[in-house]
PDB file of N, CA and C in Angstrom:
ATOM      1  N   SER A   1      52.686 -43.781 102.316  1.00  0.00           N
ATOM      2  CA  SER A   1      53.929 -43.938 101.745  1.00  0.00           C
ATOM      3  C   SER A   1      54.928 -42.860 101.838  1.00  0.00           C
ATOM      4  N   PRO A   2      56.162 -42.683 101.830  1.00  0.00           N
ATOM      5  CA  PRO A   2      57.048 -41.421 102.093  1.00  0.00           C
ATOM      6  C   PRO A   2      57.302 -40.744 100.935  1.00  0.00           C
ATOM      7  N   ASP A   3      57.440 -39.462 100.907  1.00  0.00           N
ATOM      8  CA  ASP A   3      57.814 -38.549  99.776  1.00  0.00           C
ATOM      9  C   ASP A   3      59.102 -38.518  99.630  1.00  0.00           C
ATOM     10  N   SER A   4      59.546 -37.593  98.882  1.00  0.00           N
ATOM     11  CA  SER A   4      60.788 -37.611  98.203  1.00  0.00           C
ATOM     12  C   SER A   4      61.883 -37.216  99.164  1.00  0.00           C
ATOM     13  N   SER A   5      61.626 -36.715 100.432  1.00  0.00           N
ATOM     14  CA  SER A   5      62.482 -36.313 101.619  1.00  0.00           C
ATOM     15  C   SER A   5      62.202 -37.091 102.509  1.00  0.00           C
ATOM     16  N   GLY A   6      61.433 -38.663 102.306  1.00  0.00           N
ATOM     17  CA  GLY A   6      61.392 -39.398 103.183  1.00  0.00           C
ATOM     18  C   GLY A   6      60.691 -39.059 104.178  1.00  0.00           C
ATOM     19  N   THR A   7      59.654 -38.330 104.377  1.00  0.00           N
ATOM     20  CA  THR A   7      58.455 -37.954 105.177  1.00  0.00           C
ATOM     21  C   THR A   7      57.243 -38.922 104.901  1.00  0.00           C
ATOM     22  N   CYS A   8      56.683 -39.647 105.846  1.00  0.00           N
ATOM     23  CA  CYS A   8      55.569 -40.367 105.369  1.00  0.00           C
ATOM     24  C   CYS A   8      54.445 -39.468 105.308  1.00  0.00           C
ATOM     25  N   THR A   9      53.565 -39.356 104.741  1.00  0.00           N
ATOM     26  CA  THR A   9      52.317 -38.565 104.591  1.00  0.00           C
ATOM     27  C   THR A   9      51.045 -39.477 104.252  1.00  0.00           C
ATOM     28  N   LEU A  10      49.875 -38.911 104.846  1.00  0.00           N
ATOM     29  CA  LEU A  10      48.815 -39.873 104.631  1.00  0.00           C
ATOM     30  C   LEU A  10      47.944 -39.382 103.250  1.00  0.00           C
ATOM     31  N   ALA A  11      47.511 -39.865 102.711  1.00  0.00           N
ATOM     32  CA  ALA A  11      46.582 -39.152 101.610  1.00  0.00           C
ATOM     33  C   ALA A  11      45.199 -38.871 102.220  1.00  0.00           C
ATOM     34  N   PRO A  12      44.700 -37.958 101.594  1.00  0.00           N
ATOM     35  CA  PRO A  12      43.251 -37.472 101.948  1.00  0.00           C
ATOM     36  C   PRO A  12      42.209 -38.739 101.788  1.00  0.00           C
ATOM     37  N   PRO A  13      41.402 -38.908 102.516  1.00  0.00           N
ATOM     38  CA  PRO A  13      40.476 -39.771 102.592  1.00  0.00           C
ATOM     39  C   PRO A  13      39.913 -39.754 101.261  1.00  0.00           C
ATOM     40  N   SER A  14      39.352 -40.892 100.544  1.00  0.00           N
ATOM     41  CA  SER A  14      38.686 -40.632  99.201  1.00  0.00           C
ATOM     42  C   SER A  14      37.213 -40.430  99.346  1.00  0.00           C
ATOM     43  N   ARG A  15      36.618 -39.574  98.424  1.00  0.00           N
ATOM     44  CA  ARG A  15      35.011 -39.556  98.737  1.00  0.00           C
ATOM     45  C   ARG A  15      34.227 -40.873  98.833  1.00  0.00           C
ATOM     46  N   LEU A  16      35.101 -42.066  98.375  1.00  0.00           N
ATOM     47  CA  LEU A  16      34.027 -43.321  98.967  1.00  0.00           C
ATOM     48  C   LEU A  16      33.825 -43.445 100.342  1.00  0.00           C
ATOM     49  N   TYR A  17      34.877 -43.211 101.085  1.00  0.00           N
ATOM     50  CA  TYR A  17      34.878 -43.504 102.451  1.00  0.00           C
ATOM     51  C   TYR A  17      33.576 -42.402 102.819  1.00  0.00           C
ATOM     52  N   LEU A  18      33.509 -41.100 102.520  1.00  0.00           N
ATOM     53  CA  LEU A  18      32.577 -40.413 102.977  1.00  0.00           C
ATOM     54  C   LEU A  18      31.328 -40.490 102.469  1.00  0.00           C
ATOM     55  N   HIS A  19      31.032 -41.292 101.561  1.00  0.00           N
ATOM     56  CA  HIS A  19      29.946 -42.065 101.031  1.00  0.00           C
ATOM     57  C   HIS A  19      29.354 -43.109 101.890  1.00  0.00           C
ATOM     58  N   ILE A  20      30.334 -43.845 102.289  1.00  0.00           N
ATOM     59  CA  ILE A  20      30.132 -44.900 103.248  1.00  0.00           C
ATOM     60  C   ILE A  20      29.635 -44.623 104.376  1.00  0.00           C
ATOM     61  N   LEU A  21      30.434 -43.624 105.247  1.00  0.00           N
ATOM     62  CA  LEU A  21      30.057 -43.055 106.290  1.00  0.00           C
ATOM     63  C   LEU A  21      28.615 -42.428 106.258  1.00  0.00           C
ATOM     64  N   ILE A  22      28.173 -41.537 105.267  1.00  0.00           N
ATOM     65  CA  ILE A  22      26.846 -41.166 105.241  1.00  0.00           C
ATOM     66  C   ILE A  22      25.773 -42.358 104.926  1.00  0.00           C
ATOM     67  N   GLY A  23      26.106 -42.966 104.373  1.00  0.00           N
ATOM     68  CA  GLY A  23      25.171 -44.229 104.064  1.00  0.00           C
ATOM     69  C   GLY A  23      24.956 -45.220 105.349  1.00  0.00           C
ATOM     70  N   THR A  24      25.983 -44.986 106.327  1.00  0.00           N
ATOM     71  CA  THR A  24      25.993 -46.043 107.462  1.00  0.00           C
ATOM     72  C   THR A  24      25.091 -45.216 108.158  1.00  0.00           C
ATOM     73  N   VAL A  25      25.504 -43.940 108.413  1.00  0.00           N
ATOM     74  CA  VAL A  25      24.480 -42.765 109.506  1.00  0.00           C
ATOM     75  C   VAL A  25      23.161 -42.761 109.121  1.00  0.00           C
ATOM     76  N   CYS A  26      22.767 -43.025 107.672  1.00  0.00           N
ATOM     77  CA  CYS A  26      21.188 -42.906 107.211  1.00  0.00           C
ATOM     78  C   CYS A  26      20.566 -44.104 107.439  1.00  0.00           C
ATOM     79  N   ALA A  27      21.163 -45.176 107.595  1.00  0.00           N
ATOM     80  CA  ALA A  27      20.689 -46.554 107.702  1.00  0.00           C
ATOM     81  C   ALA A  27      20.431 -46.738 109.372  1.00  0.00           C
ATOM     82  N   LEU A  28      21.397 -46.412 109.912  1.00  0.00           N
ATOM     83  CA  LEU A  28      21.156 -46.383 111.448  1.00  0.00           C
ATOM     84  C   LEU A  28      19.900 -45.568 111.809  1.00  0.00           C
ATOM     85  N   GLY A  29      19.879 -44.528 111.314  1.00  0.00           N
ATOM     86  CA  GLY A  29      18.771 -43.621 111.467  1.00  0.00           C
ATOM     87  C   GLY A  29      17.520 -44.023 111.014  1.00  0.00           C
ATOM     88  N   ALA A  30      17.710 -44.741 109.916  1.00  0.00           N
ATOM     89  CA  ALA A  30      16.470 -45.296 109.296  1.00  0.00           C
ATOM     90  C   ALA A  30      15.752 -46.571 110.496  1.00  0.00           C
ATOM     91  N   CYS A  31      16.856 -47.182 110.853  1.00  0.00           N
ATOM     92  CA  CYS A  31      16.440 -48.485 111.787  1.00  0.00           C
ATOM     93  C   CYS A  31      15.993 -47.671 113.060  1.00  0.00           C
ATOM     94  N   LEU A  32      16.653 -46.855 113.530  1.00  0.00           N
ATOM     95  CA  LEU A  32      15.861 -46.135 114.890  1.00  0.00           C
ATOM     96  C   LEU A  32      14.683 -45.819 114.835  1.00  0.00           C
ATOM     97  N   LEU A  33      14.436 -45.224 113.819  1.00  0.00           N
ATOM     98  CA  LEU A  33      12.656 -44.756 113.195  1.00  0.00           C
ATOM     99  C   LEU A  33      12.126 -45.684 113.126  1.00  0.00           C
ATOM    100  N   VAL A  34      12.585 -46.802 112.379  1.00  0.00           N
ATOM    101  CA  VAL A  34      11.417 -47.976 112.419  1.00  0.00           C
ATOM    102  C   VAL A  34      11.351 -48.627 113.954  1.00  0.00           C
ATOM    103  N   ALA A  35      11.860 -48.777 114.777  1.00  0.00           N
ATOM    104  CA  ALA A  35      11.881 -49.370 116.127  1.00  0.00           C
ATOM    105  C   ALA A  35      11.142 -48.115 116.709  1.00  0.00           C
ATOM    106  N   ALA A  36      11.057 -47.026 116.736  1.00  0.00           N
ATOM    107  CA  ALA A  36      10.455 -46.124 117.476  1.00  0.00           C
ATOM    108  C   ALA A  36       8.941 -46.263 116.993  1.00  0.00           C
ATOM    109  N   ALA A  37       8.827 -46.304 115.928  1.00  0.00           N
ATOM    110  CA  ALA A  37       7.196 -46.452 115.115  1.00  0.00           C
ATOM    111  C   ALA A  37       6.854 -47.870 115.449  1.00  0.00           C
ATOM    112  N   THR A  38       7.492 -49.003 115.685  1.00  0.00           N
ATOM    113  CA  THR A  38       7.134 -50.213 116.287  1.00  0.00           C
ATOM    114  C   THR A  38       6.692 -49.981 117.684  1.00  0.00           C
ATOM    115  N   ALA A  39       7.473 -49.615 118.624  1.00  0.00           N
ATOM    116  CA  ALA A  39       7.233 -49.208 119.704  1.00  0.00           C
ATOM    117  C   ALA A  39       5.783 -48.556 120.108  1.00  0.00           C
ATOM    118  N   CYS A  40       5.771 -47.590 119.312  1.00  0.00           N
ATOM    119  CA  CYS A  40       4.256 -46.551 119.283  1.00  0.00           C
ATOM    120  C   CYS A  40       3.099 -47.550 119.047  1.00  0.00           C
ATOM    121  N   VAL A  41       3.258 -48.043 117.970  1.00  0.00           N
ATOM    122  CA  VAL A  41       2.087 -48.957 117.628  1.00  0.00           C
ATOM    123  C   VAL A  41       2.203 -50.161 118.677  1.00  0.00           C
ATOM    124  N   ARG A  42       2.877 -50.720 118.952  1.00  0.00           N
ATOM    125  CA  ARG A  42       2.544 -51.908 119.925  1.00  0.00           C
ATOM    126  C   ARG A  42       2.392 -51.168 121.418  1.00  0.00           C
ATOM    127  N   GLY A  43       2.542 -49.909 121.723  1.00  0.00           N
ATOM    128  CA  GLY A  43       2.515 -49.290 122.958  1.00  0.00           C
ATOM    129  C   GLY A  43       0.927 -49.066 122.869  1.00  0.00           C
ATOM    130  N   GLY A  44       0.497 -48.694 121.558  1.00  0.00           N
ATOM    131  CA  GLY A  44      -1.170 -48.830 121.810  1.00  0.00           C
ATOM    132  C   GLY A  44      -1.874 -49.858 121.897  1.00  0.00           C
ATOM    133  N   ASP A  45      -1.370 -50.940 121.533  1.00  0.00           N
ATOM    134  CA  ASP A  45      -2.267 -52.182 121.245  1.00  0.00           C
ATOM    135  C   ASP A  45      -2.285 -52.749 123.199  1.00  0.00           C
ATOM    136  N   CYS A  46      -0.901 -52.362 124.030  1.00  0.00           N
ATOM    137  CA  CYS A  46      -0.918 -52.505 125.272  1.00  0.00           C
ATOM    138  C   CYS A  46      -1.883 -51.854 125.889  1.00  0.00           C
ATOM    139  N   GLN A  47      -1.820 -50.789 125.827  1.00  0.00           N
ATOM    140  CA  GLN A  47      -3.039 -49.813 126.234  1.00  0.00           C
ATOM    141  C   GLN A  47      -4.318 -50.364 126.316  1.00  0.00           C
ATOM    142  N   GLN A  48      -4.820 -50.768 124.796  1.00  0.00           N
ATOM    143  CA  GLN A  48      -6.288 -51.524 124.686  1.00  0.00           C
ATOM    144  C   GLN A  48      -6.497 -52.459 125.432  1.00  0.00           C
ATOM    145  N   ARG A  49      -5.373 -53.670 125.757  1.00  0.00           N
ATOM    146  CA  ARG A  49      -5.574 -54.634 126.420  1.00  0.00           C
ATOM    147  C   ARG A  49      -5.781 -54.303 127.915  1.00  0.00           C
ATOM    148  N   ASP A  50      -4.868 -53.465 128.375  1.00  0.00           N
ATOM    149  CA  ASP A  50      -4.938 -53.434 129.703  1.00  0.00           C
ATOM    150  C   ASP A  50      -5.921 -52.467 130.156  1.00  0.00           C
ATOM    151  N   MET A  51      -6.957 -52.292 129.421  1.00  0.00           N
ATOM    152  CA  MET A  51      -8.315 -51.468 129.897  1.00  0.00           C
ATOM    153  C   MET A  51      -9.337 -52.413 130.436  1.00  0.00           C
ATOM    154  N   ALA A  52      -9.233 -53.780 129.929  1.00  0.00           N
ATOM    155  CA  ALA A  52      -9.639 -54.680 130.130  1.00  0.00           C
ATOM    156  C   ALA A  52      -9.280 -55.339 131.854  1.00  0.00           C
ATOM    157  N   TRP A  53      -8.514 -54.634 132.385  1.00  0.00           N
ATOM    158  CA  TRP A  53      -7.884 -55.093 133.713  1.00  0.00           C
ATOM    159  C   TRP A  53      -8.016 -53.702 134.514  1.00  0.00           C
ATOM    160  N   ARG A  54      -8.889 -52.729 134.307  1.00  0.00           N
ATOM    161  CA  ARG A  54      -9.415 -51.646 134.883  1.00  0.00           C
ATOM    162  C   ARG A  54     -10.168 -52.007 135.993  1.00  0.00           C
ATOM    163  N   ILE A  55     -10.159 -51.609 137.115  1.00  0.00           N
ATOM    164  CA  ILE A  55     -11.292 -51.624 138.045  1.00  0.00           C
ATOM    165  C   ILE A  55     -11.760 -50.335 138.650  1.00  0.00           C
ATOM    166  N   ARG A  56     -13.114 -50.236 138.614  1.00  0.00           N
ATOM    167  CA  ARG A  56     -13.933 -49.102 139.450  1.00  0.00           C
ATOM    168  C   ARG A  56     -13.822 -48.928 140.534  1.00  0.00           C
ATOM    169  N   ILE A  57     -13.346 -48.001 141.444  1.00  0.00           N
ATOM    170  CA  ILE A  57     -13.317 -47.836 142.956  1.00  0.00           C
ATOM    171  C   ILE A  57     -14.826 -48.106 142.948  1.00  0.00           C
ATOM    172  N   SER A  58     -15.901 -48.225 142.578  1.00  0.00           N
ATOM    173  CA  SER A  58     -16.915 -48.317 143.370  1.00  0.00           C
ATOM    174  C   SER A  58     -17.105 -49.796 143.435  1.00  0.00           C
ATOM    175  N   GLU A  59     -16.364 -50.747 142.673  1.00  0.00           N
ATOM    176  CA  GLU A  59     -16.460 -52.099 142.707  1.00  0.00           C
ATOM    177  C   GLU A  59     -15.598 -52.663 143.779  1.00  0.00           C
ATOM    178  N   LEU A  60     -14.962 -51.624 144.489  1.00  0.00           N
ATOM    179  CA  LEU A  60     -13.847 -52.230 145.794  1.00  0.00           C
ATOM    180  C   LEU A  60     -14.831 -51.986 147.081  1.00  0.00           C
ATOM    181  N   GLN A  61     -14.807 -52.721 148.348  1.00  0.00           N
ATOM    182  CA  GLN A  61     -15.137 -52.299 149.327  1.00  0.00           C
ATOM    183  C   GLN A  61     -13.884 -52.395 150.654  1.00  0.00           C
ATOM    184  N   PHE A  62     -13.691 -51.055 151.363  1.00  0.00           N
ATOM    185  CA  PHE A  62     -12.448 -50.950 151.876  1.00  0.00           C
ATOM    186  C   PHE A  62     -13.301 -50.853 153.474  1.00  0.00           C
ATOM    187  N   ASP A  63     -12.388 -51.530 154.382  1.00  0.00           N
ATOM    188  CA  ASP A  63     -12.716 -51.465 155.932  1.00  0.00           C
ATOM    189  C   ASP A  63     -12.394 -49.770 155.828  1.00  0.00           C
ATOM    190  N   ASP A  64     -13.556 -49.560 157.406  1.00  0.00           N
ATOM    191  CA  ASP A  64     -13.615 -48.183 157.864  1.00  0.00           C
ATOM    192  C   ASP A  64     -12.781 -47.979 159.022  1.00  0.00           C
ATOM    193  N   PRO A  65     -11.767 -47.846 159.342  1.00  0.00           N
ATOM    194  CA  PRO A  65     -10.528 -46.744 158.251  1.00  0.00           C
ATOM    195  C   PRO A  65      -9.964 -48.206 157.535  1.00  0.00           C
ATOM    196  N   ALA A  66      -9.686 -47.401 156.061  1.00  0.00           N
ATOM    197  CA  ALA A  66      -9.091 -48.382 155.084  1.00  0.00           C
ATOM    198  C   ALA A  66      -7.565 -49.044 155.774  1.00  0.00           C
ATOM    199  N   GLU A  67      -7.260 -49.913 155.521  1.00  0.00           N
ATOM    200  CA  GLU A  67      -5.922 -50.462 156.037  1.00  0.00           C
ATOM    201  C   GLU A  67      -5.003 -50.433 155.109  1.00  0.00           C
ATOM    202  N   VAL A  68      -3.828 -49.695 155.465  1.00  0.00           N
ATOM    203  CA  VAL A  68      -2.970 -49.184 154.330  1.00  0.00           C
ATOM    204  C   VAL A  68      -1.714 -50.647 154.662  1.00  0.00           C
ATOM    205  N   LEU A  69      -1.623 -51.340 153.639  1.00  0.00           N
ATOM    206  CA  LEU A  69      -0.623 -52.431 153.314  1.00  0.00           C
ATOM    207  C   LEU A  69       1.022 -51.835 153.197  1.00  0.00           C
ATOM    208  N   GLY A  70       0.827 -50.595 152.630  1.00  0.00           N
ATOM    209  CA  GLY A  70       2.365 -50.066 152.366  1.00  0.00           C
ATOM    210  C   GLY A  70       2.338 -48.899 151.684  1.00  0.00           C
ATOM    211  N   ARG A  71       3.195 -48.377 150.896  1.00  0.00           N
ATOM    212  CA  ARG A  71       3.516 -47.333 150.288  1.00  0.00           C
ATOM    213  C   ARG A  71       4.268 -47.407 149.074  1.00  0.00           C
ATOM    214  N   GLY A  72       4.122 -46.992 147.847  1.00  0.00           N
ATOM    215  CA  GLY A  72       4.766 -47.354 146.783  1.00  0.00           C
ATOM    216  C   GLY A  72       4.972 -46.113 146.257  1.00  0.00           C
ATOM    217  N   ARG A  73       5.750 -46.005 144.888  1.00  0.00           N
ATOM    218  CA  ARG A  73       5.909 -44.954 144.079  1.00  0.00           C
ATOM    219  C   ARG A  73       4.709 -44.010 143.825  1.00  0.00           C
ATOM    220  N   TYR A  74       3.942 -44.766 143.722  1.00  0.00           N
ATOM    221  CA  TYR A  74       2.441 -43.830 143.031  1.00  0.00           C
ATOM    222  C   TYR A  74       1.536 -43.812 144.338  1.00  0.00           C
ATOM    223  N   GLY A  75       1.931 -43.988 145.342  1.00  0.00           N
ATOM    224  CA  GLY A  75       0.439 -43.620 146.299  1.00  0.00           C
ATOM    225  C   GLY A  75       0.569 -44.833 147.613  1.00  0.00           C
ATOM    226  N   GLN A  76      -0.236 -44.846 148.049  1.00  0.00           N
ATOM    227  CA  GLN A  76      -0.730 -45.858 149.032  1.00  0.00           C
ATOM    228  C   GLN A  76      -1.300 -47.329 148.349  1.00  0.00           C
ATOM    229  N   VAL A  77      -0.790 -48.481 149.166  1.00  0.00           N
ATOM    230  CA  VAL A  77      -1.416 -49.605 149.103  1.00  0.00           C
ATOM    231  C   VAL A  77      -2.632 -49.932 149.960  1.00  0.00           C
ATOM    232  N   LEU A  78      -3.868 -50.060 149.615  1.00  0.00           N
ATOM    233  CA  LEU A  78      -5.236 -50.110 150.627  1.00  0.00           C
ATOM    234  C   LEU A  78      -5.617 -51.317 150.326  1.00  0.00           C
ATOM    235  N   LYS A  79      -5.975 -52.095 151.497  1.00  0.00           N
ATOM    236  CA  LYS A  79      -6.349 -53.451 151.479  1.00  0.00           C
ATOM    237  C   LYS A  79      -7.990 -53.229 151.106  1.00  0.00           C
ATOM    238  N   ALA A  80      -8.640 -54.423 150.468  1.00  0.00           N
ATOM    239  CA  ALA A  80      -9.856 -53.985 149.879  1.00  0.00           C
ATOM    240  C   ALA A  80     -10.462 -55.315 149.305  1.00  0.00           C
ATOM    241  N   GLU A  81     -11.933 -55.532 149.136  1.00  0.00           N
ATOM    242  CA  GLU A  81     -12.256 -56.633 148.878  1.00  0.00           C
ATOM    243  C   GLU A  81     -13.076 -56.175 147.409  1.00  0.00           C
ATOM    244  N   TYR A  82     -12.798 -57.097 146.309  1.00  0.00           N
ATOM    245  CA  TYR A  82     -13.752 -56.672 145.077  1.00  0.00           C
ATOM    246  C   TYR A  82     -14.837 -57.532 144.894  1.00  0.00           C
ATOM    247  N   ARG A  83     -15.656 -56.342 144.777  1.00  0.00           N
ATOM    248  CA  ARG A  83     -17.188 -56.809 144.470  1.00  0.00           C
ATOM    249  C   ARG A  83     -17.815 -57.592 145.553  1.00  0.00           C
TER     250      ARG A  83
END
């Protein structure tokens, strides 16, 4: 609202806005912590299930020399027979 000279001035924000901002930031932080904790817990479950899919190299039979089917980010892909 304009003052006595006709100049518009803004009133400083009330403390209520500050409390709302702090509450919102804290709530978002808590949500992120819960999401991170949930991801960690679920990650452990996935690791245990993935262990059932592990294949020992002694169970694979490779040609001599081994046939390279391709190359990937983690190394070469070799052709082999399982058990």
